[in-house]
Amino acid sequence: MSEEKFQVVVIGGGLAGLAAAYKLAKAGREVLVVERGKAPGAKNMTGGRLYAYALNELMPGEWGDAPLEREVTREIMMMMTPETGIAIDSSFGSMNKLSYTVLRAKLDAWLAAKAEEAGAMLVPASTVDGLIIRDGKVCGVKIGDEELEADLVISAEGVNALVAERAGLIKPVDVTNVAVGVKHVYKLSEALINERFNTVSGKGAAMLCVGECTKGVSGGAFLYTNKDSLSLGLVVDSESWKKSKLPLADIAEEFKQHPAIIRYIEGGELMEYSAHLIPEGGIKALPELYRDGFLLAGDAAGLVVNSGFTVRGMDYAILSGIAAAETANEAIEAGNYSAATLKSYETKLRQRVLQDLQTFKSAHDYMVHTPHVFTTYPRLAAELMQNIYRVEGAPAKRITGIAAQTIKGKMPYFDVFKDMIKGAGSL
């Protein structure tokens, strides 16, 4: 039994937890981070793209040495059939350093070092088994036989927040509110990546795919260019995948072999394979973010938005860590760690993060309950493009006529219109 006490204990050494620890340490607070992995980043698999504004808010002008992979200057959105890929390919000279591809093992280790340099303590390879709760207030954590007291505990333990769940502070994960992601990392030379993506060192691409990549299951696929590797994977809605009864490993393998994808990864050496849950319930599935002596941040709080054309979570994790640290500082100054004091955490999140979740509150339901997005529409897009470019000597038709002919007999026009209206309203 230990009598050591910290002002703040953070559970989880991901971006949310480390951002909170960094800000708290910078403010001179006594903060401890408990990380289950052998090192921060060792068990993170995010796929991954980070919007740089969040890093700049965490450490303005001081993130120049962050291990970022490539600036995203090419955006590709692809609809896939079994044989075809129809892509909207947008290349930019520069996106003004808007976002970068990242590998979390490198990024998290770097941020952990920054937090330790600022004065935070880090305990890796340790599992928090439970919370110390007295008279309804969280007062610390239990690690094996040891108890560590704290004025405040920040849970940033990820989507499967077992510590908070076991303590009865949040509900168990609902299958309807999560997706399953799988990712492969392929080693390729920097020169070969530059050649295949028609880019230069330091610049790269982000590709999102829909259709055949998930075999009609609600979800999508991604490909990100790193310095000398590619992150390739897919994300499927858990409930839709369960109903399909398709082995996820088989879906991923067929996606890798698709003609539109294999040309990018051919000859690459598989370096990593991983799978993970992703919170996608949005604002409707938001847990209680604060209790007496307790805050919930990052994926543990479900702070992820999948709008269909972008997936955001890492920037929200950092913002939630900042907000948690600011709230903790206020509580320390006041000497009050009650829920009434910690309520300001949710107020801070509502300024942007929760506002975004509210904006896209219907996106998940739209994608899950609009199967044509993952089956019919990619096939129609492929057929439309083939018909537009087909010249066989017959009298030419206008584009509108070709489009009508392509849709005719495939699905009612009213259904197309209805899906467009629903999509516009949710996205």
Short mmCIF file of C-alpha atoms in Angstrom, two decimals:
data_model
loop_
_atom_site.label_atom_id
_atom_site.label_comp_id
_atom_site.label_asym_id
_atom_site.label_seq_id
_atom_site.Cartn_x
_atom_site.Cartn_y
_atom_site.Cartn_z
CA MET A 1 0.00 0.00 0.00
CA SER A 2 1.39 3.39 -1.05
CA GLU A 3 0.60 6.72 0.57
CA GLU A 4 1.98 8.66 -2.38
CA LYS A 5 -0.47 11.23 -3.70
CA PHE A 6 -0.60 13.13 -6.98
CA GLN A 7 -2.69 16.08 -7.95
CA VAL A 8 -3.73 14.30 -11.14
CA VAL A 9 -3.44 10.69 -12.33
CA VAL A 10 -4.01 10.06 -16.04
CA ILE A 11 -5.04 6.59 -17.20
CA GLY A 12 -3.69 5.97 -20.70
CA GLY A 13 -0.67 7.26 -22.60
CA GLY A 14 -2.37 8.04 -25.91
CA LEU A 15 -2.79 11.49 -27.40
CA ALA A 16 -5.56 12.59 -25.03
CA GLY A 17 -3.79 11.45 -21.88
CA LEU A 18 -0.37 12.74 -22.92
CA ALA A 19 -1.78 16.10 -24.04
CA ALA A 20 -3.41 16.51 -20.62
CA ALA A 21 -0.21 15.46 -18.83
CA TYR A 22 1.92 17.81 -20.91
CA LYS A 23 -0.29 20.84 -20.20
CA LEU A 24 -0.54 20.00 -16.50
CA ALA A 25 3.20 19.50 -16.14
CA LYS A 26 3.82 22.80 -17.93
CA ALA A 27 1.60 24.41 -15.29
CA GLY A 28 3.75 22.88 -12.55
CA ARG A 29 1.25 20.25 -11.44
CA GLU A 30 2.11 16.84 -10.00
CA VAL A 31 0.81 14.48 -12.68
CA LEU A 32 1.28 10.77 -13.25
CA VAL A 33 0.47 8.88 -16.46
CA VAL A 34 -0.19 5.14 -16.18
CA GLU A 35 0.16 3.37 -19.55
CA ARG A 36 -0.76 -0.28 -20.11
CA GLY A 37 1.55 -0.76 -23.10
CA LYS A 38 5.27 -1.33 -22.74
CA ALA A 39 5.69 2.23 -24.03
CA PRO A 40 3.33 4.98 -25.23
CA GLY A 41 2.28 4.16 -28.79
CA ALA A 42 3.16 0.47 -28.50
CA LYS A 43 -0.48 -0.62 -28.74
CA ASN A 44 -1.95 2.23 -30.80
CA MET A 45 -2.99 1.43 -34.36
CA THR A 46 -4.74 4.56 -35.67
CA GLY A 47 -4.35 4.70 -39.37
CA GLY A 48 -3.54 7.71 -39.35
CA ARG A 49 -3.95 11.38 -40.19
CA LEU A 50 -3.50 14.25 -37.77
CA TYR A 51 -4.73 17.80 -38.32
CA ALA A 52 -1.86 20.04 -37.27
CA TYR A 53 -3.92 22.82 -35.64
CA ALA A 54 -4.40 20.57 -32.58
CA LEU A 55 -0.66 20.17 -32.06
CA ASN A 56 -0.22 23.91 -32.43
CA GLU A 57 -2.85 24.55 -29.76
CA LEU A 58 -1.12 22.08 -27.46
CA MET A 59 2.34 23.58 -27.87
CA PRO A 60 2.22 26.73 -30.03
CA GLY A 61 5.28 27.01 -32.27
CA GLU A 62 7.04 24.17 -30.44
CA TRP A 63 5.98 21.08 -32.40
CA GLY A 64 8.46 21.45 -35.26
CA ASP A 65 10.35 18.33 -34.20
CA ALA A 66 7.25 16.13 -34.06
CA PRO A 67 7.77 12.86 -36.01
CA LEU A 68 5.21 13.60 -38.72
CA GLU A 69 5.38 11.50 -41.86
CA ARG A 70 4.09 13.46 -44.91
CA GLU A 71 1.98 16.54 -45.45
CA VAL A 72 -1.27 15.50 -47.14
CA THR A 73 -1.44 17.37 -50.46
CA ARG A 74 -3.43 14.82 -52.43
CA GLU A 75 -6.99 13.77 -51.54
CA ILE A 76 -8.47 10.71 -53.24
CA MET A 77 -12.07 9.53 -52.87
CA MET A 78 -12.71 6.22 -54.60
CA MET A 79 -15.85 4.20 -55.29
CA MET A 80 -15.13 0.55 -55.97
CA THR A 81 -16.77 -2.35 -57.77
CA PRO A 82 -15.17 -5.81 -57.95
CA GLU A 83 -13.10 -4.78 -61.00
CA THR A 84 -13.19 -0.99 -61.07
CA GLY A 85 -12.13 2.03 -59.05
CA ILE A 86 -13.74 5.39 -59.84
CA ALA A 87 -11.72 8.10 -58.11
CA ILE A 88 -12.02 11.82 -57.50
CA ASP A 89 -8.34 12.72 -57.30
CA SER A 90 -7.45 16.19 -56.04
CA SER A 91 -3.80 17.22 -55.96
CA PHE A 92 -2.63 20.46 -54.35
CA GLY A 93 0.76 22.12 -54.42
CA SER A 94 0.37 22.71 -50.72
CA MET A 95 -2.38 22.53 -48.10
CA ASN A 96 -0.53 25.05 -45.90
CA LYS A 97 0.56 22.26 -43.53
CA LEU A 98 -3.06 21.46 -42.75
CA SER A 99 -2.63 17.77 -41.95
CA TYR A 100 -0.01 15.06 -41.85
CA THR A 101 0.10 11.29 -41.93
CA VAL A 102 1.49 9.82 -38.72
CA LEU A 103 2.58 6.54 -37.18
CA ARG A 104 1.34 6.47 -33.62
CA ALA A 105 4.25 4.48 -32.19
CA LYS A 106 6.54 7.36 -33.12
CA LEU A 107 4.16 10.22 -32.37
CA ASP A 108 3.03 8.98 -28.95
CA ALA A 109 6.61 8.24 -27.86
CA TRP A 110 7.59 11.79 -28.86
CA LEU A 111 4.70 13.38 -26.97
CA ALA A 112 5.43 11.22 -23.93
CA ALA A 113 9.02 12.48 -23.94
CA LYS A 114 7.74 16.06 -24.15
CA ALA A 115 5.44 15.46 -21.17
CA GLU A 116 8.24 13.92 -19.11
CA GLU A 117 10.57 16.76 -20.05
CA ALA A 118 7.93 19.16 -18.74
CA GLY A 119 7.82 17.28 -15.44
CA ALA A 120 5.15 14.59 -15.79
CA MET A 121 5.81 11.09 -14.43
CA LEU A 122 5.19 8.11 -16.70
CA VAL A 123 4.67 4.52 -15.57
CA PRO A 124 4.54 2.18 -18.61
CA ALA A 125 3.64 -1.53 -18.70
CA SER A 126 1.22 -1.03 -15.80
CA THR A 127 -2.49 -1.73 -15.70
CA VAL A 128 -4.97 0.25 -13.65
CA ASP A 129 -7.22 -2.40 -12.11
CA GLY A 130 -9.73 -0.06 -10.53
CA LEU A 131 -10.54 3.31 -9.04
CA ILE A 132 -10.45 4.43 -5.44
CA ILE A 133 -13.90 5.85 -4.70
CA ARG A 134 -14.92 7.34 -1.37
CA ASP A 135 -18.34 8.85 -0.72
CA GLY A 136 -19.00 8.95 -4.45
CA LYS A 137 -15.75 10.80 -5.29
CA VAL A 138 -12.92 9.29 -7.31
CA CYS A 139 -9.79 9.63 -5.15
CA GLY A 140 -7.15 7.67 -7.06
CA VAL A 141 -6.34 4.42 -8.85
CA LYS A 142 -5.47 0.83 -7.96
CA ILE A 143 -2.53 -0.87 -9.69
CA GLY A 144 -2.29 -4.42 -8.45
CA ASP A 145 -1.90 -4.24 -4.67
CA GLU A 146 -0.84 -0.62 -4.79
CA GLU A 147 -3.14 2.36 -4.36
CA LEU A 148 -2.19 5.78 -5.72
CA GLU A 149 -4.14 8.68 -4.31
CA ALA A 150 -5.07 11.65 -6.51
CA ASP A 151 -7.20 14.77 -6.28
CA LEU A 152 -8.39 14.10 -9.83
CA VAL A 153 -8.31 11.15 -12.24
CA ILE A 154 -8.49 11.62 -16.02
CA SER A 155 -9.52 8.51 -17.92
CA ALA A 156 -7.99 8.50 -21.40
CA GLU A 157 -7.89 4.72 -21.63
CA GLY A 158 -9.38 4.41 -25.11
CA VAL A 159 -12.62 3.19 -26.63
CA ASN A 160 -12.83 0.13 -24.38
CA ALA A 161 -12.68 2.10 -21.12
CA LEU A 162 -12.83 -0.86 -18.75
CA VAL A 163 -11.68 0.99 -15.63
CA ALA A 164 -14.47 3.56 -15.88
CA GLU A 165 -16.94 0.86 -16.89
CA ARG A 166 -16.11 -1.43 -13.96
CA ALA A 167 -16.50 1.52 -11.60
CA GLY A 168 -20.00 2.10 -12.95
CA LEU A 169 -19.12 5.56 -14.30
CA ILE A 170 -19.96 4.69 -17.91
CA LYS A 171 -22.03 2.02 -19.63
CA PRO A 172 -20.44 -0.97 -21.40
CA VAL A 173 -19.60 -0.54 -25.08
CA ASP A 174 -22.72 -0.88 -27.25
CA VAL A 175 -22.08 -2.75 -30.50
CA THR A 176 -24.30 -0.27 -32.35
CA ASN A 177 -21.97 2.59 -31.43
CA VAL A 178 -18.62 1.18 -32.52
CA ALA A 179 -16.87 0.16 -35.70
CA VAL A 180 -14.06 -2.34 -36.17
CA GLY A 181 -10.89 -1.22 -37.91
CA VAL A 182 -8.07 -3.34 -39.33
CA LYS A 183 -4.78 -1.94 -40.58
CA HIS A 184 -1.74 -3.19 -42.47
CA VAL A 185 1.53 -1.27 -42.70
CA TYR A 186 3.67 -2.04 -45.76
CA LYS A 187 7.31 -1.11 -46.02
CA LEU A 188 8.21 0.56 -49.32
CA SER A 189 11.09 2.79 -50.32
CA GLU A 190 10.52 6.53 -50.19
CA ALA A 191 11.44 6.77 -53.88
CA LEU A 192 8.91 4.10 -54.87
CA ILE A 193 6.12 5.78 -52.90
CA ASN A 194 6.96 9.09 -54.59
CA GLU A 195 6.81 7.42 -57.99
CA ARG A 196 3.55 5.55 -57.43
CA PHE A 197 1.76 8.55 -55.98
CA ASN A 198 3.35 11.08 -58.32
CA THR A 199 4.63 13.14 -55.42
CA VAL A 200 7.86 14.25 -53.76
CA SER A 201 9.42 13.56 -50.38
CA GLY A 202 7.54 15.21 -47.55
CA LYS A 203 4.27 15.32 -49.53
CA GLY A 204 1.72 12.53 -49.61
CA ALA A 205 -1.79 11.26 -50.18
CA ALA A 206 -4.86 10.29 -48.20
CA MET A 207 -7.31 7.90 -49.89
CA LEU A 208 -10.78 6.96 -48.71
CA CYS A 209 -12.69 4.16 -50.46
CA VAL A 210 -16.28 2.92 -50.42
CA GLY A 211 -18.08 0.03 -52.08
CA GLU A 212 -16.47 -3.31 -52.90
CA CYS A 213 -13.72 -2.68 -50.35
CA THR A 214 -16.15 -3.69 -47.57
CA LYS A 215 -18.21 -6.20 -49.59
CA GLY A 216 -21.35 -4.13 -49.14
CA VAL A 217 -20.95 -3.84 -45.37
CA SER A 218 -21.41 -0.33 -44.02
CA GLY A 219 -17.95 1.19 -43.76
CA GLY A 220 -14.99 2.16 -45.89
CA ALA A 221 -11.28 1.77 -46.47
CA PHE A 222 -8.24 4.01 -46.25
CA LEU A 223 -4.71 4.35 -47.54
CA TYR A 224 -2.16 6.84 -46.19
CA THR A 225 1.37 7.46 -47.42
CA ASN A 226 4.11 7.61 -44.80
CA LYS A 227 7.77 8.43 -45.42
CA ASP A 228 8.75 4.88 -46.34
CA SER A 229 5.61 2.87 -45.67
CA LEU A 230 1.89 2.74 -46.48
CA SER A 231 -0.94 2.44 -43.93
CA LEU A 232 -3.74 0.45 -45.54
CA GLY A 233 -6.92 -0.75 -43.90
CA LEU A 234 -10.65 -0.65 -43.55
CA VAL A 235 -13.32 0.22 -41.02
CA VAL A 236 -16.69 -1.53 -40.83
CA ASP A 237 -19.76 -0.88 -38.72
CA SER A 238 -19.89 -3.61 -36.07
CA GLU A 239 -23.60 -4.32 -36.34
CA SER A 240 -23.59 -4.41 -40.15
CA TRP A 241 -20.53 -6.64 -40.16
CA LYS A 242 -22.12 -9.01 -37.66
CA LYS A 243 -25.21 -9.35 -39.85
CA SER A 244 -23.11 -10.00 -42.95
CA LYS A 245 -21.35 -13.00 -41.31
CA LEU A 246 -18.30 -12.27 -43.49
CA PRO A 247 -14.84 -12.90 -41.99
CA LEU A 248 -13.19 -9.50 -41.61
CA ALA A 249 -9.75 -10.90 -42.44
CA ASP A 250 -11.11 -12.17 -45.77
CA ILE A 251 -12.67 -8.78 -46.57
CA ALA A 252 -9.34 -7.08 -45.85
CA GLU A 253 -7.40 -9.59 -47.94
CA GLU A 254 -9.67 -9.16 -50.97
CA PHE A 255 -9.43 -5.39 -50.62
CA LYS A 256 -5.63 -5.60 -50.77
CA GLN A 257 -5.86 -7.63 -53.97
CA HIS A 258 -8.24 -5.23 -55.73
CA PRO A 259 -6.77 -3.96 -59.03
CA ALA A 260 -7.10 -0.33 -57.89
CA ILE A 261 -5.15 -1.02 -54.67
CA ILE A 262 -2.58 -3.71 -55.34
CA ARG A 263 -0.65 -1.47 -57.72
CA TYR A 264 0.18 0.77 -54.76
CA ILE A 265 1.34 -1.92 -52.32
CA GLU A 266 2.86 -4.44 -54.74
CA GLY A 267 6.32 -5.49 -53.60
CA GLY A 268 5.84 -4.00 -50.14
CA GLU A 269 6.89 -5.88 -47.02
CA LEU A 270 4.13 -6.35 -44.44
CA MET A 271 5.48 -4.81 -41.23
CA GLU A 272 2.40 -4.66 -39.02
CA TYR A 273 -1.14 -5.99 -38.77
CA SER A 274 -3.60 -4.82 -36.13
CA ALA A 275 -7.29 -4.43 -35.31
CA HIS A 276 -9.15 -2.07 -33.02
CA LEU A 277 -12.57 -0.74 -32.02
CA ILE A 278 -13.51 2.80 -33.06
CA PRO A 279 -16.26 4.85 -31.37
CA GLU A 280 -18.79 6.09 -33.93
CA GLY A 281 -21.94 6.64 -31.91
CA GLY A 282 -21.37 10.40 -31.92
CA ILE A 283 -23.24 12.89 -29.80
CA LYS A 284 -26.14 10.47 -29.27
CA ALA A 285 -23.86 7.99 -27.52
CA LEU A 286 -21.95 10.54 -25.45
CA PRO A 287 -21.27 9.27 -21.90
CA GLU A 288 -21.20 11.44 -18.80
CA LEU A 289 -17.93 13.32 -19.21
CA TYR A 290 -17.31 14.32 -15.58
CA ARG A 291 -18.01 13.08 -12.07
CA ASP A 292 -16.69 14.05 -8.66
CA GLY A 293 -12.90 13.78 -9.05
CA PHE A 294 -13.10 12.30 -12.54
CA LEU A 295 -12.90 13.35 -16.22
CA LEU A 296 -13.27 11.30 -19.42
CA ALA A 297 -11.23 12.19 -22.52
CA GLY A 298 -10.42 11.06 -26.06
CA ASP A 299 -11.82 7.79 -27.42
CA ALA A 300 -13.00 6.85 -23.94
CA ALA A 301 -15.46 9.74 -24.29
CA GLY A 302 -16.40 8.73 -27.86
CA LEU A 303 -14.93 11.89 -29.41
CA VAL A 304 -14.72 10.69 -33.02
CA VAL A 305 -16.50 11.92 -36.15
CA ASN A 306 -16.78 9.88 -39.35
CA SER A 307 -18.42 12.21 -41.84
CA GLY A 308 -17.93 9.84 -44.77
CA PHE A 309 -15.24 11.99 -46.40
CA THR A 310 -13.03 12.53 -43.35
CA VAL A 311 -12.44 10.61 -40.13
CA ARG A 312 -11.40 12.74 -37.17
CA GLY A 313 -10.40 11.54 -33.75
CA MET A 314 -6.75 12.32 -33.04
CA ASP A 315 -7.24 16.08 -33.14
CA TYR A 316 -10.27 15.76 -30.87
CA ALA A 317 -8.25 13.61 -28.48
CA ILE A 318 -5.62 16.34 -28.18
CA LEU A 319 -8.26 19.06 -27.74
CA SER A 320 -9.99 17.02 -25.02
CA GLY A 321 -6.65 16.55 -23.26
CA ILE A 322 -6.09 20.31 -23.33
CA ALA A 323 -9.60 20.95 -22.01
CA ALA A 324 -9.14 18.34 -19.28
CA ALA A 325 -5.87 19.94 -18.19
CA GLU A 326 -7.40 23.42 -18.12
CA THR A 327 -10.33 22.13 -16.07
CA ALA A 328 -7.96 20.33 -13.70
CA ASN A 329 -5.99 23.53 -13.20
CA GLU A 330 -9.17 25.40 -12.33
CA ALA A 331 -10.15 22.71 -9.83
CA ILE A 332 -6.69 22.71 -8.23
CA GLU A 333 -6.77 26.49 -7.90
CA ALA A 334 -10.20 26.31 -6.30
CA GLY A 335 -9.38 23.26 -4.18
CA ASN A 336 -12.68 21.82 -5.37
CA TYR A 337 -12.98 18.63 -7.46
CA SER A 338 -16.73 18.24 -7.41
CA ALA A 339 -18.77 17.60 -10.53
CA ALA A 340 -20.12 21.13 -10.23
CA THR A 341 -16.58 22.49 -10.66
CA LEU A 342 -15.56 19.98 -13.33
CA LYS A 343 -18.64 20.78 -15.41
CA SER A 344 -16.59 23.48 -17.14
CA TYR A 345 -14.82 20.63 -18.99
CA GLU A 346 -17.95 19.91 -21.02
CA THR A 347 -18.43 23.63 -21.62
CA LYS A 348 -14.92 23.81 -23.10
CA LEU A 349 -15.56 20.80 -25.33
CA ARG A 350 -18.81 22.31 -26.59
CA GLN A 351 -16.91 25.20 -28.15
CA ARG A 352 -15.67 22.91 -30.96
CA VAL A 353 -15.47 19.17 -30.40
CA LEU A 354 -19.03 18.59 -29.25
CA GLN A 355 -20.23 21.16 -31.75
CA ASP A 356 -18.75 19.00 -34.54
CA LEU A 357 -20.33 15.88 -33.09
CA GLN A 358 -23.67 17.72 -33.09
CA THR A 359 -23.18 18.85 -36.70
CA PHE A 360 -22.68 15.27 -37.85
CA LYS A 361 -25.09 13.68 -35.40
CA SER A 362 -26.97 11.85 -38.18
CA ALA A 363 -23.96 10.80 -40.27
CA HIS A 364 -23.52 7.39 -38.67
CA ASP A 365 -27.20 6.48 -38.91
CA TYR A 366 -27.32 7.64 -42.53
CA MET A 367 -24.41 5.48 -43.58
CA VAL A 368 -25.57 2.42 -41.64
CA HIS A 369 -29.11 2.60 -42.98
CA THR A 370 -28.33 3.54 -46.58
CA PRO A 371 -26.95 0.30 -48.07
CA HIS A 372 -27.03 1.67 -51.64
CA VAL A 373 -23.99 3.81 -50.70
CA PHE A 374 -21.91 0.66 -50.32
CA THR A 375 -23.42 -1.45 -53.11
CA THR A 376 -25.57 0.15 -55.81
CA TYR A 377 -24.03 3.61 -56.16
CA PRO A 378 -20.43 2.48 -56.73
CA ARG A 379 -21.67 0.12 -59.46
CA LEU A 380 -23.75 2.88 -61.01
CA ALA A 381 -20.79 5.28 -60.93
CA ALA A 382 -18.57 2.73 -62.68
CA GLU A 383 -21.20 1.97 -65.31
CA LEU A 384 -21.89 5.68 -65.87
CA MET A 385 -18.21 6.42 -66.51
CA GLN A 386 -17.92 3.44 -68.87
CA ASN A 387 -21.01 4.60 -70.77
CA ILE A 388 -19.73 8.17 -71.02
CA TYR A 389 -16.46 7.07 -72.58
CA ARG A 390 -17.93 4.31 -74.77
CA VAL A 391 -17.92 5.20 -78.50
CA GLU A 392 -19.28 2.51 -80.79
CA GLY A 393 -20.50 4.51 -83.79
CA ALA A 394 -24.11 4.94 -82.62
CA PRO A 395 -25.62 8.45 -82.36
CA ALA A 396 -24.21 10.29 -79.34
CA LYS A 397 -26.36 11.01 -76.29
CA ARG A 398 -26.30 13.85 -73.79
CA ILE A 399 -24.83 13.18 -70.36
CA THR A 400 -28.27 13.45 -68.77
CA GLY A 401 -29.59 10.77 -71.11
CA ILE A 402 -26.65 8.50 -70.38
CA ALA A 403 -27.18 8.98 -66.63
CA ALA A 404 -30.89 8.19 -66.90
CA GLN A 405 -30.13 5.10 -68.98
CA THR A 406 -27.54 3.96 -66.44
CA ILE A 407 -29.95 4.24 -63.50
CA LYS A 408 -32.99 2.86 -65.34
CA GLY A 409 -34.00 -0.54 -64.05
CA LYS A 410 -31.31 -0.52 -61.34
CA MET A 411 -33.26 1.38 -58.69
CA PRO A 412 -36.20 3.81 -58.55
CA TYR A 413 -35.34 7.45 -59.26
CA PHE A 414 -37.23 8.41 -56.11
CA ASP A 415 -34.88 6.28 -53.99
CA VAL A 416 -31.88 8.08 -55.49
CA PHE A 417 -33.45 11.45 -54.74
CA LYS A 418 -34.37 10.37 -51.21
CA ASP A 419 -30.83 9.18 -50.47
CA MET A 420 -29.42 12.44 -51.82
CA ILE A 421 -31.68 14.48 -49.56
CA LYS A 422 -30.88 12.32 -46.52
CA GLY A 423 -27.17 12.49 -47.29
CA ALA A 424 -27.20 16.26 -47.70
CA GLY A 425 -29.00 16.63 -44.38
CA SER A 426 -26.67 14.36 -42.42
CA LEU A 427 -23.32 15.18 -44.00
#
